[in-house]
Coordinates of N, CA and C in Angstrom, one line a residue:
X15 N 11.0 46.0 -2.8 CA 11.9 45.2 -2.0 C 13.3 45.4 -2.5
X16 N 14.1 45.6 -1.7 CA 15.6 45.6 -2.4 C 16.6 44.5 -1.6
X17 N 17.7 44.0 -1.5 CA 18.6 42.9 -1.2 C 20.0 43.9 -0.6
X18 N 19.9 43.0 0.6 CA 21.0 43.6 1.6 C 21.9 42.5 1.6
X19 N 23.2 42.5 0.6 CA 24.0 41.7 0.2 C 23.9 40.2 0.8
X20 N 24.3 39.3 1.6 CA 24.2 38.2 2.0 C 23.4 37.8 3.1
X21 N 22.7 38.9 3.5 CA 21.8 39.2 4.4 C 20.1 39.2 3.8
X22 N 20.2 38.8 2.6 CA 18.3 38.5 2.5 C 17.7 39.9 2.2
X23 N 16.5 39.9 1.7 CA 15.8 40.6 1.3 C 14.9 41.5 2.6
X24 N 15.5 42.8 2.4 CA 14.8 43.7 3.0 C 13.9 44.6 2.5
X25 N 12.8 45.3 3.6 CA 11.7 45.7 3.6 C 10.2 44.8 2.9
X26 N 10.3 44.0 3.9 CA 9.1 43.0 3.2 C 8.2 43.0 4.2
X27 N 6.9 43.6 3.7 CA 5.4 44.2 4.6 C 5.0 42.3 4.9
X28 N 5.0 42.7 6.4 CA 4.3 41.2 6.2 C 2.5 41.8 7.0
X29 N 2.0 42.7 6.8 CA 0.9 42.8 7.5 C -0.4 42.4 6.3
X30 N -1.3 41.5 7.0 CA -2.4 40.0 6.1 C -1.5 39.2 5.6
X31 N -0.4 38.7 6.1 CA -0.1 37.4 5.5 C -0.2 36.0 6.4
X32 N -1.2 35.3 5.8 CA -1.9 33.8 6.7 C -0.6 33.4 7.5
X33 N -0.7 33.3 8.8 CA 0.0 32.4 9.8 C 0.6 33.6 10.5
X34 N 1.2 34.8 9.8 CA 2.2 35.5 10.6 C 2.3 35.4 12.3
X35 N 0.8 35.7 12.6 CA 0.8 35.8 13.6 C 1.9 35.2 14.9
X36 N 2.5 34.0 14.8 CA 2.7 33.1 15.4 C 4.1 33.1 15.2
X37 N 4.3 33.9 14.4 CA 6.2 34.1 13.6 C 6.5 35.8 13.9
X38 N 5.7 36.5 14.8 CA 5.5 38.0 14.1 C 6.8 38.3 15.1
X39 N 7.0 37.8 16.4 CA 8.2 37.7 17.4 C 9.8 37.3 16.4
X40 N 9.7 36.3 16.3 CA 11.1 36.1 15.5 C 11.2 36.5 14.1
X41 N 10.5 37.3 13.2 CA 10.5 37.4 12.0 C 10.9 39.0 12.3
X42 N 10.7 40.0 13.5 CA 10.8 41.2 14.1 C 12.5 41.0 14.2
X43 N 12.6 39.9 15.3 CA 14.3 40.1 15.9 C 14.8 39.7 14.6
X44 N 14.8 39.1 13.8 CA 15.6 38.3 12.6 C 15.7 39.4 11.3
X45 N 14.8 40.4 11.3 CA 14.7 41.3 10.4 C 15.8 42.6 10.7
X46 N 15.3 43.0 12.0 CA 16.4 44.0 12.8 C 17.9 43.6 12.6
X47 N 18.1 41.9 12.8 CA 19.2 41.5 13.1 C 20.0 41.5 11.8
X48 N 19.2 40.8 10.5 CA 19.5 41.0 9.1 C 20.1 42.9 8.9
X49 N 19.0 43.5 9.3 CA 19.5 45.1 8.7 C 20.9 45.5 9.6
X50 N 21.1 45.4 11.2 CA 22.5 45.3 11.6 C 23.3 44.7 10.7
X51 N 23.4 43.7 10.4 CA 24.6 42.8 9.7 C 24.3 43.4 8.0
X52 N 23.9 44.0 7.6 CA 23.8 44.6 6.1 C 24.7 45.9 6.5
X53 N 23.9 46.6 7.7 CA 25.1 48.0 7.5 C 26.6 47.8 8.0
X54 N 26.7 46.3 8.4 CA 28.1 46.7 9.1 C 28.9 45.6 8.3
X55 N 28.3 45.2 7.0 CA 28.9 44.7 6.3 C 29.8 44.9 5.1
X56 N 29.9 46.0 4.8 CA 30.5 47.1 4.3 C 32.1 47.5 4.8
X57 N 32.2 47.9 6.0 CA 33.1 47.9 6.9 C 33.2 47.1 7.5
X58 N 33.2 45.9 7.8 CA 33.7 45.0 8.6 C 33.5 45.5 9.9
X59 N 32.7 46.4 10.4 CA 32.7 47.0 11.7 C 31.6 45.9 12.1
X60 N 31.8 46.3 13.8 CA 30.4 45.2 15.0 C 29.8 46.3 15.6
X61 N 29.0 47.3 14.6 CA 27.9 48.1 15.3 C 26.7 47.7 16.0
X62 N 26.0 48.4 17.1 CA 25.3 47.8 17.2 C 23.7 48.8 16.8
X63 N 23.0 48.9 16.9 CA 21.6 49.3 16.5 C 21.4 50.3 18.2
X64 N 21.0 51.3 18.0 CA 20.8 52.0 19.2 C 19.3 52.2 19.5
X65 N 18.8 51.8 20.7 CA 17.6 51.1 21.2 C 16.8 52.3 22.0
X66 N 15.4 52.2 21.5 CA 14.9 53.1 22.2 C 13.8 52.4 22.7
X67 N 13.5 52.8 23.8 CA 12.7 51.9 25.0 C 11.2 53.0 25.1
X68 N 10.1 52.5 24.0 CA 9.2 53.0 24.7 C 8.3 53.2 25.4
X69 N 8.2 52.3 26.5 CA 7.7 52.0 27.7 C 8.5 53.1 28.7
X70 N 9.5 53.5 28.5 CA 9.6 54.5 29.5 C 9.8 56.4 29.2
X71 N 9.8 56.4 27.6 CA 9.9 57.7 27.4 C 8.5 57.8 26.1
X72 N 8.1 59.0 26.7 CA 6.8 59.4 26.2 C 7.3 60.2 24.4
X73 N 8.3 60.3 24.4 CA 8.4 61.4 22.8 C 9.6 60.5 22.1
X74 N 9.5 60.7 20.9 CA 10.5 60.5 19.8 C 11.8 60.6 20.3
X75 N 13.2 59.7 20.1 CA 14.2 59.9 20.7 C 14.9 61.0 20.0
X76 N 16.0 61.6 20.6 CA 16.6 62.6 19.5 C 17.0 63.1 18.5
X77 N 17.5 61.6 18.1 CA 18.4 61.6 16.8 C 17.2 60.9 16.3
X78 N 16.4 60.8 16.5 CA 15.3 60.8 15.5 C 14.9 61.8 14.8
X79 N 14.7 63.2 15.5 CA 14.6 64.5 15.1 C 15.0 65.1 14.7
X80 N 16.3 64.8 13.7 CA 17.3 65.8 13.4 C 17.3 64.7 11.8
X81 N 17.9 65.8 10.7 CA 18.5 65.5 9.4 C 17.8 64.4 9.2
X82 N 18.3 63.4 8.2 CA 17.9 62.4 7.2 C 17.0 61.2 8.3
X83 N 17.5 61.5 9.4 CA 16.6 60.5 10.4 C 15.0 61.2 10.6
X84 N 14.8 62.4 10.5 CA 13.5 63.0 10.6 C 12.7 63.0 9.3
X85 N 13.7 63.0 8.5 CA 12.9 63.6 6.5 C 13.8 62.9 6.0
X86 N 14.6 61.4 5.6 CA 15.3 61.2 4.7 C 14.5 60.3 3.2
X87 N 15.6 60.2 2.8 CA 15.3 59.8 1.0 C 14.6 58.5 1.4
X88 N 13.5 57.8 0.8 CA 13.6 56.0 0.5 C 13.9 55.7 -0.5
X89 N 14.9 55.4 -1.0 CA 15.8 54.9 -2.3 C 14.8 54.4 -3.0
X90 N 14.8 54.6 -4.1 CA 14.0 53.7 -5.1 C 12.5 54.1 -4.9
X91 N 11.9 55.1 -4.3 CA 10.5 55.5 -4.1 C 10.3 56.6 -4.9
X92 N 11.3 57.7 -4.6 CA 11.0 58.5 -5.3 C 10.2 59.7 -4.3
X93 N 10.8 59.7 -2.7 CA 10.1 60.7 -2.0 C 10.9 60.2 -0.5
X94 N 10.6 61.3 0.4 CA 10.9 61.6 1.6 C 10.3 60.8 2.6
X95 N 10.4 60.1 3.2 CA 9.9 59.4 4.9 C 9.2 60.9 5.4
X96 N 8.2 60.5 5.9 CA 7.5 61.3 7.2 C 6.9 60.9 8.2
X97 N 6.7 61.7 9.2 CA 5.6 61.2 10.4 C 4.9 62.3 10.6
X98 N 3.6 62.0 11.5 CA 2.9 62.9 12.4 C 2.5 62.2 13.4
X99 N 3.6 62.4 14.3 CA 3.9 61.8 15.3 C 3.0 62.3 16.3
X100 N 2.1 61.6 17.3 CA 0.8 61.9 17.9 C 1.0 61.8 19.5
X101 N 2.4 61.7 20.1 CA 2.5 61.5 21.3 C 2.8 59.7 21.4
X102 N 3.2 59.2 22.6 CA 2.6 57.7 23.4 C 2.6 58.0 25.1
X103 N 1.9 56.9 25.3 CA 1.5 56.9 26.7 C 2.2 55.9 27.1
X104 N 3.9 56.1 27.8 CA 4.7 54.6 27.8 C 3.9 54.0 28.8
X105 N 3.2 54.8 30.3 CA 2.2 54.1 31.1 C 1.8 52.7 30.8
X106 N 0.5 52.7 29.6 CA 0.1 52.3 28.8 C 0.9 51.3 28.5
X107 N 1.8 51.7 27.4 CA 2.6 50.9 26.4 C 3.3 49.3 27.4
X108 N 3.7 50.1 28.7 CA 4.6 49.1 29.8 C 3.7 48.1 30.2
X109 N 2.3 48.6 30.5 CA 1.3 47.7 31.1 C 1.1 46.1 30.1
X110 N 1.0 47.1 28.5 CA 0.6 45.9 27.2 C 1.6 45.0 27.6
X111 N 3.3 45.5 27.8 CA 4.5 44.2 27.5 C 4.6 43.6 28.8
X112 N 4.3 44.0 29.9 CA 3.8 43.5 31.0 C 2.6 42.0 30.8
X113 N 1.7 42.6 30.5 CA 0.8 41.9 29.8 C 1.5 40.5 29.2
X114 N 2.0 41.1 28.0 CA 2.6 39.9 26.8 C 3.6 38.9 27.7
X115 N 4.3 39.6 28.4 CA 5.5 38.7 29.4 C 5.0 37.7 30.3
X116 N 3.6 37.6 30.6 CA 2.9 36.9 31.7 C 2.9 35.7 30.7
X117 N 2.4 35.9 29.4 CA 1.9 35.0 28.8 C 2.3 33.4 29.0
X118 N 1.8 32.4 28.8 CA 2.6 31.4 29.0 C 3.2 30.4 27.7
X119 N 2.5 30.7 26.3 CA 3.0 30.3 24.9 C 3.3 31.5 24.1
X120 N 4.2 31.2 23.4 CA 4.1 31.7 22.1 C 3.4 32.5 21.5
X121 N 2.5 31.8 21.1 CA 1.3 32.4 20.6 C 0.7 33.3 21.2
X122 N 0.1 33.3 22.9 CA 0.2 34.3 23.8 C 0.7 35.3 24.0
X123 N 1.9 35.1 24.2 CA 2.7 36.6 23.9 C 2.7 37.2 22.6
X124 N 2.9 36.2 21.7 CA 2.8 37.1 19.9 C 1.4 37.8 20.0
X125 N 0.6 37.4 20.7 CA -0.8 37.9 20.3 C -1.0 38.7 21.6
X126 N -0.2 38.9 22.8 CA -0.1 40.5 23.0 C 0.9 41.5 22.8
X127 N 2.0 41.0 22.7 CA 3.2 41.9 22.1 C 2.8 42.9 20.8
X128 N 1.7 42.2 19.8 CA 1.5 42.9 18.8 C 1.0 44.4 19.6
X129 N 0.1 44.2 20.4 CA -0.7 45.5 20.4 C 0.2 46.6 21.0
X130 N 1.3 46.8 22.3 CA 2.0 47.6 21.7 C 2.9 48.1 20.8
X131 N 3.3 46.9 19.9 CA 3.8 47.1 19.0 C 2.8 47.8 18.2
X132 N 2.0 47.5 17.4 CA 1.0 48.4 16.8 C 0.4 50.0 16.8
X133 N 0.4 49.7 18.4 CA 0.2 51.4 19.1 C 1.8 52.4 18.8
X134 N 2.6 51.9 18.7 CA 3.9 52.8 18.4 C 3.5 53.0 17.2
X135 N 3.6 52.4 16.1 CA 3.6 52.5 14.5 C 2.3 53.7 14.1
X136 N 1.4 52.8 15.0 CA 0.1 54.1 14.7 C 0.3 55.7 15.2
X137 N 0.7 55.6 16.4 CA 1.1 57.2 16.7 C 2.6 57.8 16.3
X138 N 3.7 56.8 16.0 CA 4.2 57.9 15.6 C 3.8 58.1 14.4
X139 N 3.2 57.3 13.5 CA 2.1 57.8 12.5 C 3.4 58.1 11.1
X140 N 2.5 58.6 10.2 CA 3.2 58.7 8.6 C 3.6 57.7 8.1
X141 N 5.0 57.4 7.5 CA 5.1 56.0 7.1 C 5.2 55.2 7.8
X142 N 5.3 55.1 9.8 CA 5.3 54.3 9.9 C 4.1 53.4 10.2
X143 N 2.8 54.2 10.1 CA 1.8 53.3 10.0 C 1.7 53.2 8.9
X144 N 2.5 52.8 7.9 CA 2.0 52.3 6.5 C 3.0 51.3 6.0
X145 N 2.7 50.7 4.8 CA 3.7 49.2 4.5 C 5.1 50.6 4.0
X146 N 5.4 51.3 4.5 CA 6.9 51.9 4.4 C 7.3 51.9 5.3
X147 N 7.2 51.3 6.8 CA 7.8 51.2 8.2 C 8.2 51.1 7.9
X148 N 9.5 50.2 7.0 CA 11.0 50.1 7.4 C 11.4 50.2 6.6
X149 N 11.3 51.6 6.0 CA 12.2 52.4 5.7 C 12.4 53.7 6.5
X150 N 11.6 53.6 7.5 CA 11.7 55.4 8.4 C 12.7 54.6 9.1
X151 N 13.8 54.7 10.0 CA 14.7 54.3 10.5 C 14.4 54.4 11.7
X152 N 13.8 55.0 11.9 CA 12.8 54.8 14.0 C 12.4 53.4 14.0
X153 N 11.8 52.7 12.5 CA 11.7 51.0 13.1 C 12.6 50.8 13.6
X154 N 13.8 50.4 13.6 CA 14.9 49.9 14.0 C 15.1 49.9 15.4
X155 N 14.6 51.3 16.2 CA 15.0 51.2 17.4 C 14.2 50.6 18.4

């Protein structure tokens, strides 16, 4: 775990931890929102996070695929980020958040929202199906 100056402790696995479920929606936006405000805290800049939608594009976005965003360092590990990225079926993926949006609690939606969330992490596969998601920098988007 390392500390993103006034912004709280980043890269914290929360997968088997009792309750999550029910927090896994806002503990997502509040984490993303923590790592914006850490890199733009440095410069004083109002960057924003650039968003990839995949419910409608089937492959890895582009600047995913180039330099330190495809293979970069994880500080303090001692090795390179990878994937084996397996394809997605946004089809699919649109139907699940479709799905989750009907829902009518909380709980409902957290307990469909996970599954395509889940299906991204698993196919693009490497670290991000493992407690190193967030350090490949594709979580983010």
């Amino acid at each position: 775990m390392s500390n993103l100056g006034n912004y709280g402790p980043c890269c914290i696995n929360h997968q088997g931890k009792s309750g999550f479920d029910e927090l896994f929606t806002p503990w997502h936006r509040l984490y993303t929102l923590q790592m914006e405000l850490a890199l733009n805290e440095p410069t004083g800049n109002n960057l924003g996070m650039p968003y990839w939608d995949w419910t409608q594009v089937d492959t890895l976005p582009d600047l995913a695929q180039q330099g330190e965003w495809l293979d970069g360092p994880i500080k303090g590990v001692g090795r390179n980020t990878h994937r084996g990225f397996r394809g997605l079926d946004s089809e699919a993926l649109c139907r699940q958040v479709k799905t989750a949006y009907i829902q009518t609690t909380t709980w409902g939606f957290n307990g469909q929202i996970v599954n395509p969330h889940n299906t991204v992490h698993s196919r693009v596969g490497g670290d991000m199906n493992s407690m190193y998601s967030s350090y490949d920098p594709i979580f983010y988007l």
